[in-house]
mmCIF file of C-alpha atoms and ligand atoms in Angstrom:
data_model
loop_
_atom_site.group_PDB
_atom_site.id
_atom_site.type_symbol
_atom_site.label_atom_id
_atom_site.label_comp_id
_atom_site.label_asym_id
_atom_site.label_seq_id
_atom_site.Cartn_x
_atom_site.Cartn_y
_atom_site.Cartn_z
ATOM 1 C CA MET E 1 197.709 199.298 14.842
ATOM 2 C CA ASP E 2 194.777 201.046 16.567
ATOM 3 C CA THR E 3 193.857 200.030 20.078
ATOM 4 C CA LEU E 4 190.320 198.859 20.844
ATOM 5 C CA GLU E 5 189.638 202.240 22.409
ATOM 6 C CA GLU E 6 190.831 204.065 19.264
ATOM 7 C CA LEU E 7 188.694 201.841 17.045
ATOM 8 C CA LYS E 8 185.684 202.666 19.205
ATOM 9 C CA ILE E 9 186.403 206.391 18.999
ATOM 10 C CA LYS E 10 186.604 206.113 15.205
ATOM 11 C CA GLY E 11 183.283 204.325 15.218
ATOM 12 C CA PHE E 12 184.673 201.079 13.724
ATOM 13 C CA ILE E 13 183.519 199.086 16.733
ATOM 14 C CA GLU E 14 180.143 199.765 18.231
ATOM 15 C CA GLU E 15 179.643 198.820 21.840
ATOM 16 C CA GLU E 16 176.470 196.827 22.313
ATOM 17 C CA VAL E 17 173.747 198.336 24.482
ATOM 18 C CA ASP E 18 171.672 196.080 26.712
ATOM 19 C CA PRO E 19 168.248 196.125 24.964
ATOM 20 C CA THR E 20 166.423 195.932 28.320
ATOM 21 C CA LEU E 21 167.942 199.209 29.553
ATOM 22 C CA ASP E 22 165.610 202.155 29.975
ATOM 23 C CA LEU E 23 167.754 204.568 28.012
ATOM 24 C CA PHE E 24 165.764 207.630 29.030
ATOM 25 C CA SER E 25 166.330 207.072 32.739
ATOM 26 C CA GLU E 26 169.957 205.953 32.206
ATOM 27 C CA ILE E 27 170.749 209.079 30.215
ATOM 28 C CA ASN E 28 169.064 211.290 32.810
ATOM 29 C CA ARG E 29 171.002 209.550 35.612
ATOM 30 C CA LEU E 30 174.350 209.959 33.835
ATOM 31 C CA LYS E 31 173.584 213.563 33.006
ATOM 32 C CA LYS E 32 173.083 214.463 36.680
ATOM 33 C CA GLU E 33 176.015 212.362 37.853
ATOM 34 C CA LYS E 34 178.420 213.991 35.398
ATOM 35 C CA ASN E 35 176.993 217.515 35.317
ATOM 36 C CA ALA E 36 176.347 217.225 31.603
ATOM 37 C CA VAL E 37 173.964 219.113 29.347
ATOM 38 C CA ILE E 38 172.425 217.762 26.140
ATOM 39 C CA LEU E 39 172.011 220.264 23.321
ATOM 40 C CA ALA E 40 170.036 218.987 20.331
ATOM 41 C CA HIS E 41 169.299 220.380 16.907
ATOM 42 C CA TYR E 42 165.743 220.248 15.536
ATOM 43 C CA TYR E 43 166.850 217.698 12.930
ATOM 44 C CA GLN E 44 167.582 215.023 15.535
ATOM 45 C CA GLU E 45 165.267 212.046 15.905
ATOM 46 C CA PRO E 46 162.233 212.671 18.182
ATOM 47 C CA ASP E 47 163.580 210.637 21.151
ATOM 48 C CA ILE E 48 166.759 212.706 21.238
ATOM 49 C CA GLN E 49 164.782 215.946 20.994
ATOM 50 C CA ASP E 50 162.608 214.759 23.894
ATOM 51 C CA ILE E 51 165.516 214.007 26.223
ATOM 52 C CA ALA E 52 167.549 217.119 25.385
ATOM 53 C CA ASP E 53 167.944 219.989 27.844
ATOM 54 C CA TYR E 54 167.795 222.437 25.003
ATOM 55 C CA ILE E 55 166.531 222.068 21.434
ATOM 56 C CA GLY E 56 167.140 224.764 18.889
ATOM 57 C CA ASP E 57 168.547 226.080 15.663
ATOM 58 C CA SER E 58 172.216 226.794 15.084
ATOM 59 C CA LEU E 59 172.064 230.276 16.615
ATOM 60 C CA GLY E 60 170.181 229.128 19.726
ATOM 61 C CA LEU E 61 172.532 226.199 20.181
ATOM 62 C CA SER E 62 175.611 228.444 19.947
ATOM 63 C CA GLN E 63 174.077 230.839 22.484
ATOM 64 C CA GLN E 64 173.414 227.932 24.858
ATOM 65 C CA ALA E 65 176.904 226.490 24.357
ATOM 66 C CA ALA E 66 178.427 229.865 25.247
ATOM 67 C CA LYS E 67 176.515 230.236 28.523
ATOM 68 C CA THR E 68 176.147 226.739 29.982
ATOM 69 C CA ASN E 69 177.670 225.978 33.401
ATOM 70 C CA ALA E 70 177.779 222.235 32.754
ATOM 71 C CA ALA E 71 181.127 220.422 32.772
ATOM 72 C CA ILE E 72 180.234 218.316 29.737
ATOM 73 C CA ILE E 73 178.321 219.339 26.620
ATOM 74 C CA VAL E 74 176.808 216.456 24.668
ATOM 75 C CA PHE E 75 176.051 217.827 21.252
ATOM 76 C CA ALA E 76 173.283 215.963 19.487
ATOM 77 C CA GLY E 77 173.868 217.467 16.095
ATOM 78 C CA VAL E 78 176.635 217.385 13.523
ATOM 79 C CA HIS E 79 180.393 217.886 13.722
ATOM 80 C CA PHE E 80 180.567 221.599 12.884
ATOM 81 C CA MET E 81 177.985 222.333 15.615
ATOM 82 C CA ALA E 82 179.953 220.456 18.251
ATOM 83 C CA GLU E 83 183.106 222.254 17.077
ATOM 84 C CA THR E 84 181.349 225.589 17.538
ATOM 85 C CA ALA E 85 180.440 224.573 21.098
ATOM 86 C CA LYS E 86 184.082 223.621 21.764
ATOM 87 C CA ILE E 87 185.321 226.935 20.364
ATOM 88 C CA LEU E 88 182.935 228.848 22.633
ATOM 89 C CA SER E 89 183.641 226.708 25.704
ATOM 90 C CA PRO E 90 187.180 225.345 25.226
ATOM 91 C CA GLU E 91 187.557 224.393 28.893
ATOM 92 C CA LYS E 92 184.572 222.042 28.663
ATOM 93 C CA LYS E 93 184.446 218.499 27.395
ATOM 94 C CA VAL E 94 182.349 218.461 24.216
ATOM 95 C CA LEU E 95 181.027 215.095 23.057
ATOM 96 C CA LEU E 96 179.377 214.139 19.776
ATOM 97 C CA PRO E 97 177.475 210.809 19.826
ATOM 98 C CA ASP E 98 178.815 209.878 16.373
ATOM 99 C CA LEU E 99 182.022 211.482 15.180
ATOM 100 C CA LYS E 100 181.072 210.695 11.573
ATOM 101 C CA ALA E 101 178.028 212.976 11.749
ATOM 102 C CA GLY E 102 179.339 215.432 9.162
ATOM 103 C CA CYS E 103 177.646 217.878 6.804
ATOM 104 C CA SER E 104 177.556 217.960 2.990
ATOM 105 C CA LEU E 105 177.513 221.745 3.020
ATOM 106 C CA SER E 106 180.562 221.960 5.241
ATOM 107 C CA ASP E 107 182.279 219.350 3.014
ATOM 108 C CA SER E 108 181.538 221.454 -0.063
ATOM 109 C CA CYS E 109 184.042 224.050 1.143
ATOM 110 C CA PRO E 110 187.507 222.581 1.791
ATOM 111 C CA PRO E 111 189.519 225.168 3.789
ATOM 112 C CA HIS E 112 192.625 225.031 1.531
ATOM 113 C CA LEU E 113 190.518 225.867 -1.554
ATOM 114 C CA PHE E 114 188.632 228.580 0.286
ATOM 115 C CA ALA E 115 191.958 230.148 1.321
ATOM 116 C CA LYS E 116 192.918 230.417 -2.391
ATOM 117 C CA PHE E 117 189.470 231.805 -3.269
ATOM 118 C CA LYS E 118 189.787 234.420 -0.536
ATOM 119 C CA GLU E 119 193.184 235.559 -1.870
ATOM 120 C CA GLN E 120 191.460 236.777 -5.028
ATOM 121 C CA TYR E 121 189.444 239.296 -3.000
ATOM 122 C CA PRO E 122 191.865 241.017 -0.609
ATOM 123 C CA ASP E 123 189.482 243.951 0.082
ATOM 124 C CA HIS E 124 186.542 241.744 1.013
ATOM 125 C CA MET E 125 185.339 240.822 4.460
ATOM 126 C CA VAL E 126 184.500 237.153 4.905
ATOM 127 C CA ILE E 127 181.141 236.119 6.342
ATOM 128 C CA THR E 128 180.768 232.392 6.771
ATOM 129 C CA TYR E 129 177.617 230.473 7.476
ATOM 130 C CA VAL E 130 178.105 228.451 10.668
ATOM 131 C CA ASN E 131 177.764 225.213 8.622
ATOM 132 C CA CYS E 132 181.503 224.987 7.945
ATOM 133 C CA THR E 133 184.645 223.638 9.580
ATOM 134 C CA ALA E 134 186.410 225.332 12.491
ATOM 135 C CA GLU E 135 189.335 225.983 10.128
ATOM 136 C CA LEU E 136 187.069 227.929 7.799
ATOM 137 C CA LYS E 137 185.643 229.927 10.686
ATOM 138 C CA ALA E 138 189.214 230.761 11.662
ATOM 139 C CA MET E 139 189.615 232.429 8.215
ATOM 140 C CA SER E 140 186.450 234.495 8.632
ATOM 141 C CA ASP E 141 185.616 237.965 9.911
ATOM 142 C CA ILE E 142 182.094 237.118 11.087
ATOM 143 C CA VAL E 143 180.103 233.912 11.305
ATOM 144 C CA CYS E 144 176.343 233.864 10.765
ATOM 145 C CA THR E 145 173.433 231.430 10.891
ATOM 146 C CA SER E 146 170.247 231.337 8.866
ATOM 147 C CA SER E 147 168.536 233.247 11.723
ATOM 148 C CA ASN E 148 170.797 236.268 11.491
ATOM 149 C CA ALA E 149 172.568 236.201 8.087
ATOM 150 C CA VAL E 150 170.576 239.153 6.700
ATOM 151 C CA GLN E 151 171.139 241.250 9.842
ATOM 152 C CA ILE E 152 174.858 240.399 9.987
ATOM 153 C CA VAL E 153 175.353 241.512 6.373
ATOM 154 C CA ASN E 154 173.310 244.661 7.049
ATOM 155 C CA SER E 155 175.492 245.442 10.084
ATOM 156 C CA LEU E 156 178.443 246.142 7.758
ATOM 157 C CA PRO E 157 178.881 249.467 5.919
ATOM 158 C CA LYS E 158 177.078 249.520 2.557
ATOM 159 C CA ASP E 159 180.314 249.960 0.590
ATOM 160 C CA GLN E 160 182.079 247.056 2.317
ATOM 161 C CA PRO E 161 182.655 244.250 -0.221
ATOM 162 C CA ILE E 162 181.815 240.817 1.184
ATOM 163 C CA ILE E 163 182.587 237.174 0.444
ATOM 164 C CA PHE E 164 179.797 234.894 1.660
ATOM 165 C CA GLY E 165 180.259 231.140 2.004
ATOM 166 C CA PRO E 166 179.816 228.283 1.884
ATOM 167 C CA ASP E 167 176.097 228.091 0.965
ATOM 168 C CA ARG E 168 175.263 229.561 -2.456
ATOM 169 C CA ASN E 169 171.505 229.342 -1.804
ATOM 170 C CA LEU E 170 171.546 231.179 1.509
ATOM 171 C CA GLY E 171 174.082 233.611 -0.004
ATOM 172 C CA ARG E 172 171.848 234.391 -2.982
ATOM 173 C CA TYR E 173 168.832 234.803 -0.672
ATOM 174 C CA VAL E 174 170.782 237.199 1.592
ATOM 175 C CA ALA E 175 172.063 239.144 -1.426
ATOM 176 C CA GLN E 176 168.456 239.624 -2.603
ATOM 177 C CA LYS E 177 167.228 240.609 0.861
ATOM 178 C CA THR E 178 170.003 243.109 1.501
ATOM 179 C CA GLY E 179 170.455 244.405 -2.048
ATOM 180 C CA ARG E 180 174.195 243.626 -1.788
ATOM 181 C CA ASP E 181 176.445 242.174 -4.413
ATOM 182 C CA LEU E 182 177.992 239.295 -2.432
ATOM 183 C CA VAL E 183 180.804 237.127 -3.770
ATOM 184 C CA LEU E 184 179.494 233.593 -3.212
ATOM 185 C CA TRP E 185 181.254 230.299 -2.611
ATOM 186 C CA ASN E 186 179.535 227.610 -4.677
ATOM 187 C CA GLY E 187 178.494 225.191 -1.905
ATOM 188 C CA ALA E 188 175.166 223.618 -1.028
ATOM 189 C CA CYS E 189 173.339 221.233 1.310
ATOM 190 C CA MET E 190 172.327 217.859 -0.131
ATOM 191 C CA VAL E 191 169.102 217.794 1.910
ATOM 192 C CA HIS E 192 167.831 221.248 1.002
ATOM 193 C CA GLU E 193 168.613 220.793 -2.693
ATOM 194 C CA ILE E 194 166.573 217.584 -2.962
ATOM 195 C CA PHE E 195 163.124 219.214 -3.163
ATOM 196 C CA SER E 196 161.199 219.029 -6.396
ATOM 197 C CA GLN E 197 159.620 222.275 -7.572
ATOM 198 C CA GLN E 198 157.166 220.348 -9.769
ATOM 199 C CA ARG E 199 156.017 218.001 -7.034
ATOM 200 C CA ILE E 200 155.663 220.876 -4.552
ATOM 201 C CA PHE E 201 153.555 222.718 -7.110
ATOM 202 C CA LYS E 202 151.305 219.653 -7.454
ATOM 203 C CA LEU E 203 151.048 219.294 -3.673
ATOM 204 C CA LYS E 204 150.146 222.958 -3.293
ATOM 205 C CA ASN E 205 147.323 222.440 -5.788
ATOM 206 C CA GLN E 206 146.069 219.448 -3.805
ATOM 207 C CA HIS E 207 146.210 221.498 -0.570
ATOM 208 C CA PRO E 208 145.215 225.013 -1.659
ATOM 209 C CA GLU E 209 144.824 226.244 1.935
ATOM 210 C CA ALA E 210 148.263 225.020 3.024
ATOM 211 C CA LYS E 211 151.089 227.460 3.607
ATOM 212 C CA PHE E 212 154.347 226.492 1.941
ATOM 213 C CA ILE E 213 157.334 227.240 4.174
ATOM 214 C CA ALA E 214 161.007 226.777 3.300
ATOM 215 C CA HIS E 215 164.524 227.064 4.687
ATOM 216 C CA PRO E 216 166.818 229.519 2.845
ATOM 217 C CA GLU E 217 169.255 226.673 2.066
ATOM 218 C CA CYS E 218 166.701 225.551 -0.589
ATOM 219 C CA GLU E 219 167.186 226.394 -4.256
ATOM 220 C CA GLU E 220 165.778 229.624 -5.680
ATOM 221 C CA SER E 221 163.142 227.759 -7.739
ATOM 222 C CA VAL E 222 161.712 226.376 -4.472
ATOM 223 C CA LEU E 223 162.038 229.595 -2.468
ATOM 224 C CA THR E 224 160.085 231.575 -5.068
ATOM 225 C CA MET E 225 157.022 229.463 -4.224
ATOM 226 C CA ALA E 226 157.287 229.968 -0.453
ATOM 227 C CA ASP E 227 154.803 231.850 1.721
ATOM 228 C CA TYR E 228 157.496 232.117 4.375
ATOM 229 C CA ILE E 229 161.285 231.601 4.357
ATOM 230 C CA GLY E 230 163.227 231.209 7.582
ATOM 231 C CA SER E 231 165.607 229.301 9.808
ATOM 232 C CA THR E 232 164.275 226.218 11.583
ATOM 233 C CA THR E 233 163.274 228.364 14.584
ATOM 234 C CA GLY E 234 161.661 230.884 12.239
ATOM 235 C CA LEU E 235 159.684 228.137 10.499
ATOM 236 C CA LEU E 236 158.526 226.700 13.822
ATOM 237 C CA LYS E 237 157.394 230.134 15.065
ATOM 238 C CA TYR E 238 155.533 230.757 11.818
ATOM 239 C CA THR E 239 153.525 227.538 12.204
ATOM 240 C CA ILE E 240 152.534 228.659 15.729
ATOM 241 C CA GLU E 241 151.654 232.236 14.843
ATOM 242 C CA ASN E 242 149.980 231.666 11.471
ATOM 243 C CA PRO E 243 146.313 230.591 11.639
ATOM 244 C CA ALA E 244 146.631 228.154 8.705
ATOM 245 C CA GLN E 245 145.851 224.529 9.571
ATOM 246 C CA GLU E 246 148.125 222.887 6.979
ATOM 247 C CA PHE E 247 151.775 223.485 6.172
ATOM 248 C CA ILE E 248 154.049 222.035 3.489
ATOM 249 C CA VAL E 249 157.517 222.039 5.013
ATOM 250 C CA ALA E 250 160.690 222.316 2.901
ATOM 251 C CA THR E 251 163.491 221.575 5.296
ATOM 252 C CA GLU E 252 164.822 218.482 7.069
ATOM 253 C CA SER E 253 161.766 216.643 8.377
ATOM 254 C CA GLY E 254 163.031 216.358 11.994
ATOM 255 C CA ILE E 255 161.598 219.819 12.695
ATOM 256 C CA ILE E 256 158.082 218.440 12.169
ATOM 257 C CA HIS E 257 158.285 216.749 15.606
ATOM 258 C CA GLN E 258 158.371 220.168 17.324
ATOM 259 C CA MET E 259 155.779 221.606 14.927
ATOM 260 C CA GLU E 260 153.356 218.795 15.817
ATOM 261 C CA LYS E 261 154.047 219.161 19.538
ATOM 262 C CA ALA E 262 153.403 222.896 19.415
ATOM 263 C CA ASN E 263 150.356 222.593 17.125
ATOM 264 C CA PRO E 264 148.645 219.238 17.832
ATOM 265 C CA LYS E 265 145.662 220.029 15.589
ATOM 266 C CA LYS E 266 147.596 221.287 12.571
ATOM 267 C CA VAL E 267 148.816 219.100 9.705
ATOM 268 C CA PHE E 268 152.420 219.123 8.483
ATOM 269 C CA ILE E 269 153.395 217.673 5.124
ATOM 270 C CA PRO E 270 157.089 217.189 4.296
ATOM 271 C CA ALA E 271 157.889 218.752 0.903
ATOM 272 C CA PRO E 272 158.506 215.985 -1.660
ATOM 273 C CA PRO E 273 161.984 215.180 -2.977
ATOM 274 C CA ASN E 274 162.900 215.080 -6.681
ATOM 275 C CA ASN E 275 163.251 211.303 -6.916
ATOM 276 C CA GLN E 276 161.676 208.223 -5.411
ATOM 277 C CA CYS E 277 164.545 206.885 -3.322
ATOM 278 C CA ALA E 278 165.690 210.083 -1.625
ATOM 279 C CA CYS E 279 164.089 211.581 1.434
ATOM 280 C CA ASN E 280 164.456 214.895 3.167
ATOM 281 C CA GLU E 281 166.137 213.477 6.237
ATOM 282 C CA CYS E 282 169.746 214.460 6.795
ATOM 283 C CA PRO E 283 171.825 211.258 6.825
ATOM 284 C CA HIS E 284 174.469 213.035 8.907
ATOM 285 C CA MET E 285 172.117 214.331 11.582
ATOM 286 C CA LYS E 286 170.414 210.962 11.726
ATOM 287 C CA ARG E 287 173.675 209.121 12.526
ATOM 288 C CA ASN E 288 173.032 210.024 16.157
ATOM 289 C CA THR E 289 170.779 207.581 18.007
ATOM 290 C CA LEU E 290 169.590 207.309 21.601
ATOM 291 C CA GLU E 291 171.957 204.330 22.065
ATOM 292 C CA LYS E 292 174.964 206.346 20.847
ATOM 293 C CA LEU E 293 173.910 209.261 23.035
ATOM 294 C CA TYR E 294 173.839 206.943 26.048
ATOM 295 C CA LEU E 295 177.231 205.406 25.195
ATOM 296 C CA CYS E 296 178.897 208.737 24.662
ATOM 297 C CA LEU E 297 177.694 210.009 28.032
ATOM 298 C CA LYS E 298 178.755 206.778 29.717
ATOM 299 C CA ASN E 299 182.227 206.532 28.117
ATOM 300 C CA GLU E 300 182.802 210.272 27.527
ATOM 301 C CA ILE E 301 183.856 209.612 23.932
ATOM 302 C CA PRO E 302 183.948 210.615 21.095
ATOM 303 C CA GLU E 303 185.276 213.981 22.202
ATOM 304 C CA ILE E 304 185.807 217.038 20.017
ATOM 305 C CA ILE E 305 189.460 218.070 20.118
ATOM 306 C CA LEU E 306 190.673 221.168 18.284
ATOM 307 C CA PRO E 307 194.110 222.802 18.093
ATOM 308 C CA ASP E 308 194.363 225.854 20.390
ATOM 309 C CA VAL E 309 195.383 228.067 17.492
ATOM 310 C CA VAL E 310 192.193 227.200 15.572
ATOM 311 C CA ILE E 311 190.068 227.748 18.686
ATOM 312 C CA LYS E 312 191.615 231.189 19.247
ATOM 313 C CA LYS E 313 191.205 232.309 15.634
ATOM 314 C CA ALA E 314 187.665 230.944 15.268
ATOM 315 C CA GLN E 315 186.451 232.456 18.555
ATOM 316 C CA LYS E 316 186.493 236.066 17.322
ATOM 317 C CA PRO E 317 184.121 235.686 14.328
ATOM 318 C CA ILE E 318 181.670 233.570 16.347
ATOM 319 C CA GLU E 319 181.719 235.952 19.290
ATOM 320 C CA ARG E 320 181.199 238.836 16.888
ATOM 321 C CA MET E 321 178.083 237.087 15.578
ATOM 322 C CA LEU E 322 176.799 236.537 19.131
ATOM 323 C CA GLU E 323 177.433 240.197 20.037
ATOM 324 C CA ILE E 324 175.585 241.517 16.978
ATOM 325 C CA SER E 325 172.718 239.073 17.590
ATOM 326 C CA ALA E 326 172.454 240.145 21.253
ATOM 327 C CA GLN E 327 172.436 243.831 20.247
ATOM 328 C CA LEU E 328 169.610 243.113 17.818
ATOM 329 C CA GLY E 329 167.709 240.989 20.335
ATOM 330 C CA LEU E 330 167.971 237.841 18.209
HETATM 331 P P1 LIG N 1 169.236 226.237 11.274
HETATM 332 O O1 LIG N 1 168.704 225.296 12.293
HETATM 333 O O2 LIG N 1 170.147 227.210 11.893
HETATM 334 O O3 LIG N 1 168.140 226.869 10.493
HETATM 335 O O4 LIG N 1 170.150 225.385 10.266
HETATM 336 C C1 LIG N 1 169.685 224.427 9.429
HETATM 337 C C2 LIG N 1 170.714 223.419 9.093
HETATM 338 O O5 LIG N 1 170.868 223.007 7.995
HETATM 339 C C3 LIG N 1 171.545 222.910 10.144
HETATM 340 O O6 LIG N 1 172.350 221.961 9.630
HETATM 341 FE FE1 LIG N 2 174.533 219.815 6.656
HETATM 342 FE FE2 LIG N 2 172.331 219.925 5.216
HETATM 343 FE FE3 LIG N 2 172.557 218.064 7.076
HETATM 344 FE FE4 LIG N 2 172.249 220.642 7.783
HETATM 345 S S1 LIG N 2 170.774 219.368 6.723
HETATM 346 S S2 LIG N 2 173.707 219.175 8.636
HETATM 347 S S3 LIG N 2 173.363 221.658 6.137
HETATM 348 S S4 LIG N 2 173.816 218.255 5.237
#
């Protein structure tokens, strides 16, 4: 039978948080006391973004995880992101506020099936999108993110055959951008495939001056309507640099917090989903709360633990991505 501690780690028992606590000052106190850093993805709830030491997209977060001097990394994001931080800084304690914060895209590519898929293409190099398990990264030649996928593919010789996984939408977008014939794994993200082309079309008609911006994890039918396609950081930059006053945003709606902060006078409209009960919030990202962030800093659990052999094998393809990105100034 599991001990109380084990049940807590698994998330079966949630410790209660005193509702009168000022969580912002408690988290800041614990952070200093324990020499911890909080890294948060743009899809986290606004309070978590506001208390983080660094907010960014997957590439920025990996770069931060590789260079931090902190003893503890609290990763306010999903499991594969915290794993990436652990792989890059194995000597550090990496905490994830909710261990069940997974990813539908990562789940769509089970490592044992990918290993069989890969066997069919012995001459191919494997590029994997960072949204996958550590085990999958360990089977890859280079990792990429949505910020650098096109450049990473272009960094390989033109005649080099490539398998790209796990996201079929990003893969198809990269294939079009690079003119390469990539072998794609058939995976996708539940959040980025929820947008309705018809409802976006209607919204664009209602807001003719609005720019429609989309993440490359969206389906092709949505991307064809976009004025700009980019990673979360790319989308944010576009809203700052483009003079338009209205933007329809097709990605997880957490990014709108930073867009509004950077552009207080501009209007941001989340792209509509294809049914009435779904929304474009990632249920995995949103498992993290300020209370769980506080508890994980206080108790130093749940911790990301990975086998050494996986860490060693997965390090190379991630470091290769970071090297190429640094060379290209990304
Ligand atoms: P980026 O922030 O790297 O664009 O990734 C989006 C995403 O889906 C993360 O889960
Ligand atoms: Fe995974 Fe999609 Fe959520 Fe990103 S938004 S963590 S890809 S399920």
